[in-house]
Amino acid sequence: MTRAADVDLFTFENNQLAYRRFGYGPITLLAFHGFGQTGQVFAKYENLLGDRYTLLAIDLFFHGSSQYRSNHLLTKTVWQRLIDAFLQANAVDRFSVVGFSLGGRFALTTAELLASRVDQLILIAPDGITPSRWYKLATGSSLGRRLFRFVLTHLTFLSTIGHFLTRAGLLNRTLMRFVEISLDTPERRNLVYQSWTQFRLIFPDLERVGDLINEMRLETHFFMGSFDRIIPTSYVLPLTKRLYQFELTIVKTGHNLLIELAGERLAKQV
């Protein structure tokens, strides 16, 4: 049974970052969860990897107890200042990064911005490598964002369009089910809108990331699910084709179990 870790709070420029600490190992591992989760999803890593890593599992903004209070969009510059201050507050110089799904986008961005201090990059079904055309449509313009807000407040309309696209073969059934679950309450619909729109500038520069990984010889692991229809294995190709060396592990599972199964694989590798 995994423990419910205490939540610590870090405040920077009036924004609040919540995080949990798992393990006691010599390597600091920043951990970023997926959409609708908190850092608690990494609790099992304490037993699996706690002797090697000390995990600082961060709640992304709008999730858990983290709060983004700025009136401006979250940018990569702001994120760099925030993470750098967070690492200083925790007396961390060098570190590794792990990110799952939405958290993969933050892991990649963190590695891009602080590459000279990163030793290992672990990406579990990472977002941010192959952007969804639906994401671009919903967040790429003010008109798209207004339409996105309208659709989220008119679920019958959204459901009708979604099932039509599914029948036409333009939308995967598993993805459609994921969307329905993600939007099943007003709170989750608001979380989708905030996360999609407020995080729209947090995307890694894949050319720069690839160059930095190669130059720094950054140890990079990808964990993908063979049955994952949310972020299929092919979604990492725009980055992996730029890398001289990386490890790709394909696990026989879908999207949601990948965090735990990736931890088990990492424990065996260690």
PDB file of C-alpha atoms in Angstrom:
ATOM      1  CA  MET A   1       0.000   0.000   0.000  1.00  0.00           C
ATOM      2  CA  THR A   2       1.374   3.411  -0.974  1.00  0.00           C
ATOM      3  CA  ARG A   3       1.394   6.255   1.507  1.00  0.00           C
ATOM      4  CA  ALA A   4      -0.339   9.584   1.049  1.00  0.00           C
ATOM      5  CA  ALA A   5       2.585  11.986   1.188  1.00  0.00           C
ATOM      6  CA  ASP A   6       2.496  15.358   2.888  1.00  0.00           C
ATOM      7  CA  VAL A   7       2.088  18.273   0.501  1.00  0.00           C
ATOM      8  CA  ASP A   8       4.716  21.012   0.706  1.00  0.00           C
ATOM      9  CA  LEU A   9       4.161  24.463  -0.783  1.00  0.00           C
ATOM     10  CA  PHE A  10       6.617  26.707  -2.605  1.00  0.00           C
ATOM     11  CA  THR A  11       5.657  30.302  -3.409  1.00  0.00           C
ATOM     12  CA  PHE A  12       7.299  32.319  -6.166  1.00  0.00           C
ATOM     13  CA  GLU A  13       6.112  35.615  -7.674  1.00  0.00           C
ATOM     14  CA  ASN A  14       2.752  35.122  -5.944  1.00  0.00           C
ATOM     15  CA  ASN A  15       2.268  31.696  -7.563  1.00  0.00           C
ATOM     16  CA  GLN A  16       2.071  28.547  -5.470  1.00  0.00           C
ATOM     17  CA  LEU A  17       3.677  25.245  -6.430  1.00  0.00           C
ATOM     18  CA  ALA A  18       2.622  22.187  -4.441  1.00  0.00           C
ATOM     19  CA  TYR A  19       4.833  19.112  -4.329  1.00  0.00           C
ATOM     20  CA  ARG A  20       5.358  15.802  -2.544  1.00  0.00           C
ATOM     21  CA  ARG A  21       8.597  14.099  -1.616  1.00  0.00           C
ATOM     22  CA  PHE A  22       9.064  10.367  -2.177  1.00  0.00           C
ATOM     23  CA  GLY A  23      12.190   8.292  -1.550  1.00  0.00           C
ATOM     24  CA  TYR A  24      15.575   9.082  -0.084  1.00  0.00           C
ATOM     25  CA  GLY A  25      18.063   8.323  -2.865  1.00  0.00           C
ATOM     26  CA  PRO A  26      20.987  10.513  -3.947  1.00  0.00           C
ATOM     27  CA  ILE A  27      19.469  11.523  -7.315  1.00  0.00           C
ATOM     28  CA  THR A  28      16.806  14.225  -7.345  1.00  0.00           C
ATOM     29  CA  LEU A  29      14.010  13.360  -9.774  1.00  0.00           C
ATOM     30  CA  LEU A  30      11.501  16.048 -10.692  1.00  0.00           C
ATOM     31  CA  ALA A  31       8.207  14.320 -11.527  1.00  0.00           C
ATOM     32  CA  PHE A  32       5.347  15.790 -13.551  1.00  0.00           C
ATOM     33  CA  HIS A  33       1.967  14.026 -13.652  1.00  0.00           C
ATOM     34  CA  GLY A  34      -0.715  13.845 -16.345  1.00  0.00           C
ATOM     35  CA  PHE A  35      -3.979  15.695 -16.832  1.00  0.00           C
ATOM     36  CA  GLY A  36      -6.409  15.487 -13.916  1.00  0.00           C
ATOM     37  CA  GLN A  37      -3.823  13.934 -11.589  1.00  0.00           C
ATOM     38  CA  THR A  38      -1.512  15.184  -8.839  1.00  0.00           C
ATOM     39  CA  GLY A  39       2.021  14.279  -7.814  1.00  0.00           C
ATOM     40  CA  GLN A  40       0.531  11.545  -5.623  1.00  0.00           C
ATOM     41  CA  VAL A  41       0.408   9.261  -8.700  1.00  0.00           C
ATOM     42  CA  PHE A  42       4.166   8.771  -8.283  1.00  0.00           C
ATOM     43  CA  ALA A  43       3.790   7.406  -4.726  1.00  0.00           C
ATOM     44  CA  LYS A  44       4.602   3.820  -5.787  1.00  0.00           C
ATOM     45  CA  TYR A  45       7.993   4.994  -7.027  1.00  0.00           C
ATOM     46  CA  GLU A  46       9.038   5.321  -3.393  1.00  0.00           C
ATOM     47  CA  ASN A  47       9.091   1.529  -2.994  1.00  0.00           C
ATOM     48  CA  LEU A  48      10.260   0.879  -6.551  1.00  0.00           C
ATOM     49  CA  LEU A  49      13.017   3.491  -6.855  1.00  0.00           C
ATOM     50  CA  GLY A  50      13.256   5.256  -3.485  1.00  0.00           C
ATOM     51  CA  ASP A  51      16.739   3.992  -2.690  1.00  0.00           C
ATOM     52  CA  ARG A  52      18.091   5.567  -5.881  1.00  0.00           C
ATOM     53  CA  TYR A  53      15.938   8.667  -6.279  1.00  0.00           C
ATOM     54  CA  THR A  54      14.426  11.378  -4.154  1.00  0.00           C
ATOM     55  CA  LEU A  55      11.315  12.334  -6.087  1.00  0.00           C
ATOM     56  CA  LEU A  56       9.938  15.855  -5.952  1.00  0.00           C
ATOM     57  CA  ALA A  57       6.518  15.208  -7.472  1.00  0.00           C
ATOM     58  CA  ILE A  58       5.060  18.566  -8.487  1.00  0.00           C
ATOM     59  CA  ASP A  59       1.381  19.383  -8.931  1.00  0.00           C
ATOM     60  CA  LEU A  60       1.015  21.187 -12.243  1.00  0.00           C
ATOM     61  CA  PHE A  61      -0.839  24.486 -12.105  1.00  0.00           C
ATOM     62  CA  PHE A  62      -4.641  24.162 -11.864  1.00  0.00           C
ATOM     63  CA  HIS A  63      -4.130  20.672 -10.377  1.00  0.00           C
ATOM     64  CA  GLY A  64      -3.983  19.707  -6.711  1.00  0.00           C
ATOM     65  CA  SER A  65      -2.861  22.578  -4.502  1.00  0.00           C
ATOM     66  CA  SER A  66      -0.775  24.465  -7.076  1.00  0.00           C
ATOM     67  CA  GLN A  67      -2.106  27.894  -7.970  1.00  0.00           C
ATOM     68  CA  TYR A  68      -1.204  30.141 -10.880  1.00  0.00           C
ATOM     69  CA  ARG A  69      -2.324  33.645  -9.923  1.00  0.00           C
ATOM     70  CA  SER A  70      -0.767  35.698 -12.703  1.00  0.00           C
ATOM     71  CA  ASN A  71      -2.950  37.578 -15.164  1.00  0.00           C
ATOM     72  CA  HIS A  72      -0.537  36.625 -17.939  1.00  0.00           C
ATOM     73  CA  LEU A  73      -0.090  33.341 -19.776  1.00  0.00           C
ATOM     74  CA  LEU A  74       2.412  30.883 -18.403  1.00  0.00           C
ATOM     75  CA  THR A  75       5.485  31.187 -20.616  1.00  0.00           C
ATOM     76  CA  LYS A  76       8.682  29.186 -20.859  1.00  0.00           C
ATOM     77  CA  THR A  77      10.598  32.130 -19.387  1.00  0.00           C
ATOM     78  CA  VAL A  78       8.331  32.219 -16.337  1.00  0.00           C
ATOM     79  CA  TRP A  79       8.546  28.429 -16.005  1.00  0.00           C
ATOM     80  CA  GLN A  80      12.350  28.553 -16.102  1.00  0.00           C
ATOM     81  CA  ARG A  81      12.491  31.182 -13.353  1.00  0.00           C
ATOM     82  CA  LEU A  82      10.019  29.205 -11.268  1.00  0.00           C
ATOM     83  CA  ILE A  83      11.796  25.844 -11.539  1.00  0.00           C
ATOM     84  CA  ASP A  84      15.204  27.422 -11.009  1.00  0.00           C
ATOM     85  CA  ALA A  85      13.957  29.113  -7.805  1.00  0.00           C
ATOM     86  CA  PHE A  86      12.273  25.867  -6.710  1.00  0.00           C
ATOM     87  CA  LEU A  87      15.529  23.922  -7.156  1.00  0.00           C
ATOM     88  CA  GLN A  88      17.487  26.564  -5.241  1.00  0.00           C
ATOM     89  CA  ALA A  89      14.977  26.415  -2.385  1.00  0.00           C
ATOM     90  CA  ASN A  90      15.472  22.649  -2.202  1.00  0.00           C
ATOM     91  CA  ALA A  91      19.292  22.917  -2.499  1.00  0.00           C
ATOM     92  CA  VAL A  92      19.308  20.971  -5.776  1.00  0.00           C
ATOM     93  CA  ASP A  93      22.025  21.538  -8.367  1.00  0.00           C
ATOM     94  CA  ARG A  94      21.799  18.568 -10.739  1.00  0.00           C
ATOM     95  CA  PHE A  95      18.644  16.541 -11.237  1.00  0.00           C
ATOM     96  CA  SER A  96      16.728  14.167 -13.507  1.00  0.00           C
ATOM     97  CA  VAL A  97      13.203  14.573 -14.883  1.00  0.00           C
ATOM     98  CA  VAL A  98      10.241  12.254 -15.420  1.00  0.00           C
ATOM     99  CA  GLY A  99       6.959  13.246 -17.045  1.00  0.00           C
ATOM    100  CA  PHE A 100       3.767  11.393 -17.937  1.00  0.00           C
ATOM    101  CA  SER A 101       1.364  12.532 -20.666  1.00  0.00           C
ATOM    102  CA  LEU A 102       0.730  16.277 -20.083  1.00  0.00           C
ATOM    103  CA  GLY A 103       3.636  16.172 -17.622  1.00  0.00           C
ATOM    104  CA  GLY A 104       5.862  14.968 -20.445  1.00  0.00           C
ATOM    105  CA  ARG A 105       5.464  18.361 -22.081  1.00  0.00           C
ATOM    106  CA  PHE A 106       6.671  20.033 -18.876  1.00  0.00           C
ATOM    107  CA  ALA A 107       9.507  17.521 -18.510  1.00  0.00           C
ATOM    108  CA  LEU A 108      10.707  18.221 -22.056  1.00  0.00           C
ATOM    109  CA  THR A 109      10.418  21.971 -21.563  1.00  0.00           C
ATOM    110  CA  THR A 110      12.340  21.768 -18.279  1.00  0.00           C
ATOM    111  CA  ALA A 111      15.068  19.722 -19.959  1.00  0.00           C
ATOM    112  CA  GLU A 112      15.268  22.262 -22.775  1.00  0.00           C
ATOM    113  CA  LEU A 113      15.556  25.234 -20.421  1.00  0.00           C
ATOM    114  CA  LEU A 114      17.966  23.669 -17.891  1.00  0.00           C
ATOM    115  CA  ALA A 115      19.725  21.070 -20.026  1.00  0.00           C
ATOM    116  CA  SER A 116      23.177  21.663 -18.532  1.00  0.00           C
ATOM    117  CA  ARG A 117      21.887  20.520 -15.126  1.00  0.00           C
ATOM    118  CA  VAL A 118      19.860  17.479 -16.224  1.00  0.00           C
ATOM    119  CA  ASP A 119      21.304  13.954 -16.050  1.00  0.00           C
ATOM    120  CA  GLN A 120      18.377  11.791 -17.123  1.00  0.00           C
ATOM    121  CA  LEU A 121      15.129  12.357 -19.001  1.00  0.00           C
ATOM    122  CA  ILE A 122      12.313   9.827 -18.577  1.00  0.00           C
ATOM    123  CA  LEU A 123       9.287  10.333 -20.811  1.00  0.00           C
ATOM    124  CA  ILE A 124       6.179   8.209 -20.288  1.00  0.00           C
ATOM    125  CA  ALA A 125       3.692   8.592 -23.175  1.00  0.00           C
ATOM    126  CA  PRO A 126       4.743  12.243 -23.390  1.00  0.00           C
ATOM    127  CA  ASP A 127       2.588  15.055 -24.690  1.00  0.00           C
ATOM    128  CA  GLY A 128       4.294  17.934 -26.489  1.00  0.00           C
ATOM    129  CA  ILE A 129       6.035  16.068 -29.315  1.00  0.00           C
ATOM    130  CA  THR A 130       3.179  15.609 -31.795  1.00  0.00           C
ATOM    131  CA  PRO A 131       0.615  18.355 -31.105  1.00  0.00           C
ATOM    132  CA  SER A 132      -3.004  17.394 -31.705  1.00  0.00           C
ATOM    133  CA  ARG A 133      -4.754  19.217 -34.532  1.00  0.00           C
ATOM    134  CA  TRP A 134      -7.723  19.580 -32.169  1.00  0.00           C
ATOM    135  CA  TYR A 135      -5.474  21.293 -29.625  1.00  0.00           C
ATOM    136  CA  LYS A 136      -4.202  23.718 -32.251  1.00  0.00           C
ATOM    137  CA  LEU A 137      -7.751  24.469 -33.380  1.00  0.00           C
ATOM    138  CA  ALA A 138      -9.005  25.014 -29.822  1.00  0.00           C
ATOM    139  CA  THR A 139      -6.157  27.195 -28.537  1.00  0.00           C
ATOM    140  CA  GLY A 140      -4.345  28.701 -31.518  1.00  0.00           C
ATOM    141  CA  SER A 141      -6.554  31.774 -31.954  1.00  0.00           C
ATOM    142  CA  SER A 142      -8.992  33.893 -29.973  1.00  0.00           C
ATOM    143  CA  LEU A 143     -11.808  32.628 -32.211  1.00  0.00           C
ATOM    144  CA  GLY A 144     -10.749  29.041 -31.557  1.00  0.00           C
ATOM    145  CA  ARG A 145     -10.686  29.629 -27.800  1.00  0.00           C
ATOM    146  CA  ARG A 146     -14.159  31.172 -27.863  1.00  0.00           C
ATOM    147  CA  LEU A 147     -15.422  28.197 -29.851  1.00  0.00           C
ATOM    148  CA  PHE A 148     -13.678  25.854 -27.417  1.00  0.00           C
ATOM    149  CA  ARG A 149     -15.413  27.545 -24.471  1.00  0.00           C
ATOM    150  CA  PHE A 150     -18.765  27.297 -26.269  1.00  0.00           C
ATOM    151  CA  VAL A 151     -18.303  23.600 -26.989  1.00  0.00           C
ATOM    152  CA  LEU A 152     -17.388  22.850 -23.362  1.00  0.00           C
ATOM    153  CA  THR A 153     -20.582  24.499 -22.170  1.00  0.00           C
ATOM    154  CA  HIS A 154     -22.743  22.680 -24.739  1.00  0.00           C
ATOM    155  CA  LEU A 155     -21.889  19.018 -24.174  1.00  0.00           C
ATOM    156  CA  THR A 156     -24.754  17.671 -26.284  1.00  0.00           C
ATOM    157  CA  PHE A 157     -23.309  19.484 -29.274  1.00  0.00           C
ATOM    158  CA  LEU A 158     -19.829  18.179 -28.471  1.00  0.00           C
ATOM    159  CA  SER A 159     -21.087  14.610 -28.032  1.00  0.00           C
ATOM    160  CA  THR A 160     -22.960  14.720 -31.351  1.00  0.00           C
ATOM    161  CA  ILE A 161     -19.904  15.976 -33.225  1.00  0.00           C
ATOM    162  CA  GLY A 162     -17.617  13.514 -31.438  1.00  0.00           C
ATOM    163  CA  HIS A 163     -19.713  10.465 -32.229  1.00  0.00           C
ATOM    164  CA  PHE A 164     -20.095  11.617 -35.844  1.00  0.00           C
ATOM    165  CA  LEU A 165     -16.293  11.881 -36.167  1.00  0.00           C
ATOM    166  CA  THR A 166     -15.927   8.468 -34.516  1.00  0.00           C
ATOM    167  CA  ARG A 167     -18.333   6.829 -36.968  1.00  0.00           C
ATOM    168  CA  ALA A 168     -16.536   8.561 -39.843  1.00  0.00           C
ATOM    169  CA  GLY A 169     -13.211   7.126 -38.669  1.00  0.00           C
ATOM    170  CA  LEU A 170     -11.775  10.566 -37.920  1.00  0.00           C
ATOM    171  CA  LEU A 171     -11.704  10.105 -34.138  1.00  0.00           C
ATOM    172  CA  ASN A 172     -10.571   7.007 -32.254  1.00  0.00           C
ATOM    173  CA  ARG A 173     -13.239   5.416 -30.030  1.00  0.00           C
ATOM    174  CA  THR A 174     -10.827   5.157 -27.105  1.00  0.00           C
ATOM    175  CA  LEU A 175      -9.958   8.827 -27.452  1.00  0.00           C
ATOM    176  CA  MET A 176     -13.647   9.713 -27.597  1.00  0.00           C
ATOM    177  CA  ARG A 177     -14.224   7.787 -24.376  1.00  0.00           C
ATOM    178  CA  PHE A 178     -11.248   9.565 -22.781  1.00  0.00           C
ATOM    179  CA  VAL A 179     -12.777  12.911 -23.754  1.00  0.00           C
ATOM    180  CA  GLU A 180     -16.151  11.966 -22.270  1.00  0.00           C
ATOM    181  CA  ILE A 181     -14.557  10.949 -18.969  1.00  0.00           C
ATOM    182  CA  SER A 182     -12.406  14.093 -18.897  1.00  0.00           C
ATOM    183  CA  LEU A 183     -15.480  16.293 -19.288  1.00  0.00           C
ATOM    184  CA  ASP A 184     -17.931  14.494 -17.006  1.00  0.00           C
ATOM    185  CA  THR A 185     -18.198  17.300 -14.400  1.00  0.00           C
ATOM    186  CA  PRO A 186     -18.153  21.122 -14.559  1.00  0.00           C
ATOM    187  CA  GLU A 187     -14.909  21.107 -12.537  1.00  0.00           C
ATOM    188  CA  ARG A 188     -13.173  18.829 -15.021  1.00  0.00           C
ATOM    189  CA  ARG A 189     -14.462  20.840 -17.982  1.00  0.00           C
ATOM    190  CA  ASN A 190     -13.012  23.980 -16.413  1.00  0.00           C
ATOM    191  CA  LEU A 191      -9.748  22.148 -15.775  1.00  0.00           C
ATOM    192  CA  VAL A 192      -9.578  21.146 -19.452  1.00  0.00           C
ATOM    193  CA  TYR A 193     -10.166  24.724 -20.559  1.00  0.00           C
ATOM    194  CA  GLN A 194      -7.616  26.200 -18.143  1.00  0.00           C
ATOM    195  CA  SER A 195      -4.949  23.582 -18.896  1.00  0.00           C
ATOM    196  CA  TRP A 196      -5.358  23.737 -22.658  1.00  0.00           C
ATOM    197  CA  THR A 197      -5.450  27.505 -22.932  1.00  0.00           C
ATOM    198  CA  GLN A 198      -3.074  28.570 -20.135  1.00  0.00           C
ATOM    199  CA  PHE A 199      -0.405  25.996 -21.071  1.00  0.00           C
ATOM    200  CA  ARG A 200      -0.504  26.700 -24.810  1.00  0.00           C
ATOM    201  CA  LEU A 201       2.930  28.382 -24.806  1.00  0.00           C
ATOM    202  CA  ILE A 202       4.582  25.507 -22.915  1.00  0.00           C
ATOM    203  CA  PHE A 203       5.828  23.444 -25.821  1.00  0.00           C
ATOM    204  CA  PRO A 204       9.417  22.294 -26.281  1.00  0.00           C
ATOM    205  CA  ASP A 205      11.441  23.366 -29.294  1.00  0.00           C
ATOM    206  CA  LEU A 206      12.084  19.865 -30.652  1.00  0.00           C
ATOM    207  CA  GLU A 207      15.068  20.898 -32.781  1.00  0.00           C
ATOM    208  CA  ARG A 208      16.745  22.531 -29.798  1.00  0.00           C
ATOM    209  CA  VAL A 209      15.809  19.693 -27.442  1.00  0.00           C
ATOM    210  CA  GLY A 210      17.235  17.130 -29.851  1.00  0.00           C
ATOM    211  CA  ASP A 211      20.468  19.094 -30.240  1.00  0.00           C
ATOM    212  CA  LEU A 212      20.833  19.492 -26.468  1.00  0.00           C
ATOM    213  CA  ILE A 213      20.187  15.799 -25.753  1.00  0.00           C
ATOM    214  CA  ASN A 214      22.806  14.845 -28.329  1.00  0.00           C
ATOM    215  CA  GLU A 215      25.328  17.472 -27.205  1.00  0.00           C
ATOM    216  CA  MET A 216      24.949  16.713 -23.498  1.00  0.00           C
ATOM    217  CA  ARG A 217      24.647  12.977 -24.131  1.00  0.00           C
ATOM    218  CA  LEU A 218      21.589  13.141 -21.933  1.00  0.00           C
ATOM    219  CA  GLU A 219      20.343   9.694 -20.955  1.00  0.00           C
ATOM    220  CA  THR A 220      16.833   9.553 -22.424  1.00  0.00           C
ATOM    221  CA  HIS A 221      14.188   6.862 -21.894  1.00  0.00           C
ATOM    222  CA  PHE A 222      10.795   6.606 -23.578  1.00  0.00           C
ATOM    223  CA  PHE A 223       8.040   4.374 -22.213  1.00  0.00           C
ATOM    224  CA  MET A 224       5.046   3.862 -24.482  1.00  0.00           C
ATOM    225  CA  GLY A 225       1.976   1.631 -24.365  1.00  0.00           C
ATOM    226  CA  SER A 226       1.324  -0.702 -27.276  1.00  0.00           C
ATOM    227  CA  PHE A 227      -2.440  -0.298 -26.705  1.00  0.00           C
ATOM    228  CA  ASP A 228      -2.303   3.437 -25.980  1.00  0.00           C
ATOM    229  CA  ARG A 229      -4.682   5.344 -28.262  1.00  0.00           C
ATOM    230  CA  ILE A 230      -4.273   8.640 -26.412  1.00  0.00           C
ATOM    231  CA  ILE A 231      -0.554   9.044 -27.167  1.00  0.00           C
ATOM    232  CA  PRO A 232       0.505   6.251 -29.548  1.00  0.00           C
ATOM    233  CA  THR A 233       4.124   5.225 -29.985  1.00  0.00           C
ATOM    234  CA  SER A 234       4.327   7.023 -33.331  1.00  0.00           C
ATOM    235  CA  TYR A 235       3.828  10.351 -31.540  1.00  0.00           C
ATOM    236  CA  VAL A 236       7.432  10.384 -30.300  1.00  0.00           C
ATOM    237  CA  LEU A 237       8.967  10.016 -33.761  1.00  0.00           C
ATOM    238  CA  PRO A 238       9.460  13.769 -34.402  1.00  0.00           C
ATOM    239  CA  LEU A 239      11.897  13.764 -31.468  1.00  0.00           C
ATOM    240  CA  THR A 240      13.450  10.297 -31.601  1.00  0.00           C
ATOM    241  CA  LYS A 241      14.444  10.736 -35.251  1.00  0.00           C
ATOM    242  CA  ARG A 242      16.656  13.629 -34.112  1.00  0.00           C
ATOM    243  CA  LEU A 243      18.450  11.639 -31.408  1.00  0.00           C
ATOM    244  CA  TYR A 244      21.676   9.717 -31.784  1.00  0.00           C
ATOM    245  CA  GLN A 245      20.911   7.505 -28.804  1.00  0.00           C
ATOM    246  CA  PHE A 246      17.863   6.754 -26.638  1.00  0.00           C
ATOM    247  CA  GLU A 247      16.003   3.849 -25.082  1.00  0.00           C
ATOM    248  CA  LEU A 248      12.439   3.002 -26.109  1.00  0.00           C
ATOM    249  CA  THR A 249      10.428   0.534 -24.039  1.00  0.00           C
ATOM    250  CA  ILE A 250       7.008  -0.516 -25.310  1.00  0.00           C
ATOM    251  CA  VAL A 251       4.770  -1.961 -22.615  1.00  0.00           C
ATOM    252  CA  LYS A 252       1.708  -4.070 -23.366  1.00  0.00           C
ATOM    253  CA  THR A 253      -0.808  -1.701 -21.819  1.00  0.00           C
ATOM    254  CA  GLY A 254      -2.931   1.341 -22.524  1.00  0.00           C
ATOM    255  CA  HIS A 255      -2.411   4.886 -21.326  1.00  0.00           C
ATOM    256  CA  ASN A 256      -3.459   4.964 -17.686  1.00  0.00           C
ATOM    257  CA  LEU A 257      -1.255   2.185 -16.267  1.00  0.00           C
ATOM    258  CA  LEU A 258       1.968   3.406 -17.822  1.00  0.00           C
ATOM    259  CA  ILE A 259       3.281   5.348 -14.819  1.00  0.00           C
ATOM    260  CA  GLU A 260       3.357   2.300 -12.555  1.00  0.00           C
ATOM    261  CA  LEU A 261       4.575  -0.126 -15.234  1.00  0.00           C
ATOM    262  CA  ALA A 262       7.338   2.271 -16.315  1.00  0.00           C
ATOM    263  CA  GLY A 263       8.451   2.497 -12.675  1.00  0.00           C
ATOM    264  CA  GLU A 264       8.636  -1.294 -12.474  1.00  0.00           C
ATOM    265  CA  ARG A 265      10.737  -1.424 -15.658  1.00  0.00           C
ATOM    266  CA  LEU A 266      13.037   1.307 -14.351  1.00  0.00           C
ATOM    267  CA  ALA A 267      13.501  -0.590 -11.077  1.00  0.00           C
ATOM    268  CA  LYS A 268      14.607  -3.681 -13.013  1.00  0.00           C
ATOM    269  CA  GLN A 269      17.042  -1.635 -15.112  1.00  0.00           C
ATOM    270  CA  VAL A 270      18.558  -0.086 -12.010  1.00  0.00           C
TER     271      VAL A 270
END
